């Protein structure tokens, strides 16, 4: 369903289970960055009314997810650690050339967002199925559904605002590129890394 070309190595869950505190901290910052992305799209493209409406709702949802993850951290007696760089996103954002028309920039940002949400969804599914911690597994099962909805929303907007044939071609090329990135990841207790 997600179109990902390379699934996450299931052994990644074994790495995560050795440091749940680290994955929860990384996850909290992913939710915060998703909130920031939605706000940035509103600020950058206010003339796209449909997008602004959806991003406004997304800001509320993503910040509520941040709170949910932060609450999990606190429930376990931990504190939110410091943010760290996301090697996956840094590598991903190198795919499309900078510049181009406003529409092209918007489409590229929407495609990046769709892919990040798709990979998050795939990772959450894996955590929901493989984590021994059943409470956390159920937590990720619930979040997985939201991420799938976000992925389809971003991809749908890219197809709505760009030329459908070009957008679909760019999407496939981005998926291929992402598969290459993933070959070197799945070695850390981070959502994308």
Short mmCIF file of C-alpha atoms in Angstrom, two decimals:
data_model
loop_
_atom_site.label_atom_id
_atom_site.label_comp_id
_atom_site.label_asym_id
_atom_site.label_seq_id
_atom_site.Cartn_x
_atom_site.Cartn_y
_atom_site.Cartn_z
CA UNK A 1 0.00 0.00 0.00
CA UNK A 2 2.77 2.46 0.88
CA UNK A 3 4.76 1.88 -2.30
CA UNK A 4 8.08 1.68 -0.45
CA UNK A 5 10.69 -0.12 -2.53
CA UNK A 6 12.74 -1.49 0.37
CA UNK A 7 11.10 -2.67 3.58
CA UNK A 8 12.76 -2.05 6.92
CA UNK A 9 14.97 -4.90 8.09
CA UNK A 10 12.90 -6.52 10.90
CA UNK A 11 16.06 -6.73 13.02
CA UNK A 12 15.72 -2.95 13.48
CA UNK A 13 13.12 -3.70 16.18
CA UNK A 14 15.79 -5.60 18.15
CA UNK A 15 17.94 -2.44 18.14
CA UNK A 16 14.95 -0.36 19.25
CA UNK A 17 14.08 -2.72 22.11
CA UNK A 18 17.54 -2.26 23.61
CA UNK A 19 16.88 1.46 24.03
CA UNK A 20 13.19 2.36 24.22
CA UNK A 21 14.04 5.71 25.81
CA UNK A 22 16.02 6.70 22.71
CA UNK A 23 13.29 5.73 20.21
CA UNK A 24 10.66 7.62 22.21
CA UNK A 25 12.81 10.75 22.32
CA UNK A 26 13.49 10.53 18.59
CA UNK A 27 9.82 9.89 17.91
CA UNK A 28 8.77 12.93 19.97
CA UNK A 29 11.00 15.15 17.85
CA UNK A 30 9.66 13.57 14.65
CA UNK A 31 6.16 14.61 15.73
CA UNK A 32 7.41 18.10 16.53
CA UNK A 33 9.07 18.37 13.10
CA UNK A 34 5.87 17.16 11.42
CA UNK A 35 4.04 19.97 13.21
CA UNK A 36 6.65 22.45 11.98
CA UNK A 37 6.35 21.16 8.42
CA UNK A 38 2.58 21.72 8.44
CA UNK A 39 3.04 25.25 9.80
CA UNK A 40 5.74 25.95 7.21
CA UNK A 41 3.44 24.87 4.38
CA UNK A 42 0.75 27.26 5.65
CA UNK A 43 3.24 30.14 5.85
CA UNK A 44 4.84 29.40 2.47
CA UNK A 45 1.68 28.65 0.47
CA UNK A 46 -1.25 30.55 2.04
CA UNK A 47 -3.05 30.88 -1.30
CA UNK A 48 -3.79 27.12 -1.37
CA UNK A 49 -6.92 27.20 0.78
CA UNK A 50 -7.54 23.42 0.78
CA UNK A 51 -3.95 22.84 1.86
CA UNK A 52 -4.11 25.49 4.58
CA UNK A 53 -7.27 23.91 6.03
CA UNK A 54 -5.75 20.43 6.11
CA UNK A 55 -2.42 21.67 7.48
CA UNK A 56 -4.23 23.52 10.27
CA UNK A 57 -5.89 20.25 11.29
CA UNK A 58 -2.59 18.42 10.90
CA UNK A 59 -0.80 20.85 13.22
CA UNK A 60 -3.31 20.00 15.96
CA UNK A 61 -2.99 16.27 15.34
CA UNK A 62 0.81 16.20 15.19
CA UNK A 63 1.26 18.30 18.32
CA UNK A 64 -1.19 15.97 20.11
CA UNK A 65 0.98 13.05 18.98
CA UNK A 66 4.02 14.85 20.39
CA UNK A 67 2.19 15.17 23.71
CA UNK A 68 1.24 11.48 23.63
CA UNK A 69 4.86 10.43 23.08
CA UNK A 70 6.11 12.90 25.69
CA UNK A 71 3.59 11.49 28.16
CA UNK A 72 4.93 7.97 27.46
CA UNK A 73 8.44 9.22 28.24
CA UNK A 74 7.28 10.78 31.52
CA UNK A 75 5.23 7.69 32.49
CA UNK A 76 8.41 5.66 32.31
CA UNK A 77 10.27 8.07 34.58
CA UNK A 78 12.40 9.60 31.84
CA UNK A 79 12.76 13.13 30.49
CA UNK A 80 12.74 14.25 26.88
CA UNK A 81 16.30 14.10 25.60
CA UNK A 82 17.86 16.54 23.20
CA UNK A 83 17.03 16.65 19.51
CA UNK A 84 19.46 15.01 17.14
CA UNK A 85 19.94 15.19 13.40
CA UNK A 86 17.83 12.91 11.25
CA UNK A 87 20.23 11.32 8.74
CA UNK A 88 17.31 9.93 6.77
CA UNK A 89 15.62 13.29 6.21
CA UNK A 90 18.94 15.04 5.54
CA UNK A 91 19.73 12.52 2.80
CA UNK A 92 16.17 12.55 1.43
CA UNK A 93 16.07 16.33 1.05
CA UNK A 94 19.00 16.20 -1.37
CA UNK A 95 16.94 14.48 -4.07
CA UNK A 96 15.07 17.34 -5.73
CA UNK A 97 17.05 20.31 -7.06
CA UNK A 98 16.52 23.62 -5.27
CA UNK A 99 14.55 26.34 -6.99
CA UNK A 100 11.93 26.08 -9.70
CA UNK A 101 8.46 27.56 -9.76
CA UNK A 102 6.40 27.92 -6.58
CA UNK A 103 4.25 25.03 -7.75
CA UNK A 104 7.31 22.83 -8.29
CA UNK A 105 8.63 23.73 -4.84
CA UNK A 106 5.26 22.91 -3.30
CA UNK A 107 5.01 19.58 -5.09
CA UNK A 108 8.52 18.61 -3.98
CA UNK A 109 7.78 19.49 -0.37
CA UNK A 110 4.54 17.52 -0.47
CA UNK A 111 6.30 14.49 -1.95
CA UNK A 112 8.99 14.60 0.73
CA UNK A 113 6.31 14.84 3.41
CA UNK A 114 4.36 11.94 1.88
CA UNK A 115 7.43 9.72 1.85
CA UNK A 116 8.46 10.57 5.41
CA UNK A 117 4.93 9.75 6.57
CA UNK A 118 4.92 6.50 4.56
CA UNK A 119 8.20 5.37 6.12
CA UNK A 120 6.96 6.35 9.58
CA UNK A 121 3.81 4.33 8.99
CA UNK A 122 5.84 1.32 7.90
CA UNK A 123 8.09 1.63 10.97
CA UNK A 124 5.11 2.01 13.31
CA UNK A 125 3.55 -1.13 11.81
CA UNK A 126 6.75 -3.05 12.47
CA UNK A 127 6.90 -1.78 16.05
CA UNK A 128 3.22 -2.64 16.59
CA UNK A 129 3.79 -6.21 15.40
CA UNK A 130 7.23 -6.99 16.83
CA UNK A 131 7.74 -5.10 20.10
CA UNK A 132 7.61 -7.31 23.16
CA UNK A 133 6.32 -4.35 25.19
CA UNK A 134 2.60 -4.83 24.44
CA UNK A 135 1.55 -1.41 25.75
CA UNK A 136 4.00 0.26 23.38
CA UNK A 137 3.05 -2.08 20.54
CA UNK A 138 -0.60 -1.02 20.89
CA UNK A 139 0.46 2.64 21.07
CA UNK A 140 2.26 2.30 17.72
CA UNK A 141 -0.64 0.41 16.17
CA UNK A 142 -2.90 3.41 16.80
CA UNK A 143 -0.38 5.90 15.43
CA UNK A 144 0.21 3.78 12.33
CA UNK A 145 -3.29 4.55 11.04
CA UNK A 146 -2.74 8.30 11.33
CA UNK A 147 0.55 8.12 9.46
CA UNK A 148 -1.10 6.24 6.57
CA UNK A 149 -3.74 8.96 6.33
CA UNK A 150 -1.05 11.65 6.31
CA UNK A 151 0.90 9.90 3.55
CA UNK A 152 -2.14 9.70 1.27
CA UNK A 153 -3.13 13.30 2.04
CA UNK A 154 0.29 14.71 1.09
CA UNK A 155 0.52 12.58 -2.05
CA UNK A 156 -3.02 13.59 -3.00
CA UNK A 157 -2.19 17.28 -2.69
CA UNK A 158 0.96 16.84 -4.80
CA UNK A 159 -1.16 15.22 -7.52
CA UNK A 160 -3.82 17.93 -7.19
CA UNK A 161 -1.45 20.88 -7.49
CA UNK A 162 1.07 19.44 -9.96
CA UNK A 163 0.81 17.70 -13.32
CA UNK A 164 -0.38 14.19 -12.38
CA UNK A 165 1.91 12.37 -14.83
CA UNK A 166 4.97 14.36 -13.76
CA UNK A 167 4.12 14.02 -10.08
CA UNK A 168 3.72 10.25 -10.37
CA UNK A 169 7.06 9.99 -12.18
CA UNK A 170 8.79 12.11 -9.54
CA UNK A 171 7.16 10.00 -6.82
CA UNK A 172 8.51 6.76 -8.32
CA UNK A 173 11.98 8.27 -8.72
CA UNK A 174 11.90 9.51 -5.12
CA UNK A 175 10.85 6.04 -3.92
CA UNK A 176 13.82 4.48 -5.76
CA UNK A 177 16.19 7.04 -4.24
CA UNK A 178 14.75 6.43 -0.78
CA UNK A 179 15.33 2.68 -1.15
CA UNK A 180 19.03 3.39 -1.74
CA UNK A 181 19.16 5.56 1.38
CA UNK A 182 17.51 2.81 3.43
CA UNK A 183 20.23 0.30 2.53
CA UNK A 184 22.57 2.16 4.87
CA UNK A 185 20.04 2.78 7.63
CA UNK A 186 18.02 0.60 10.08
CA UNK A 187 21.04 0.40 12.36
CA UNK A 188 19.98 2.92 15.02
CA UNK A 189 17.16 3.28 17.51
CA UNK A 190 15.58 6.15 15.62
CA UNK A 191 12.29 6.28 13.74
CA UNK A 192 13.90 6.75 10.34
CA UNK A 193 17.55 5.84 10.85
#
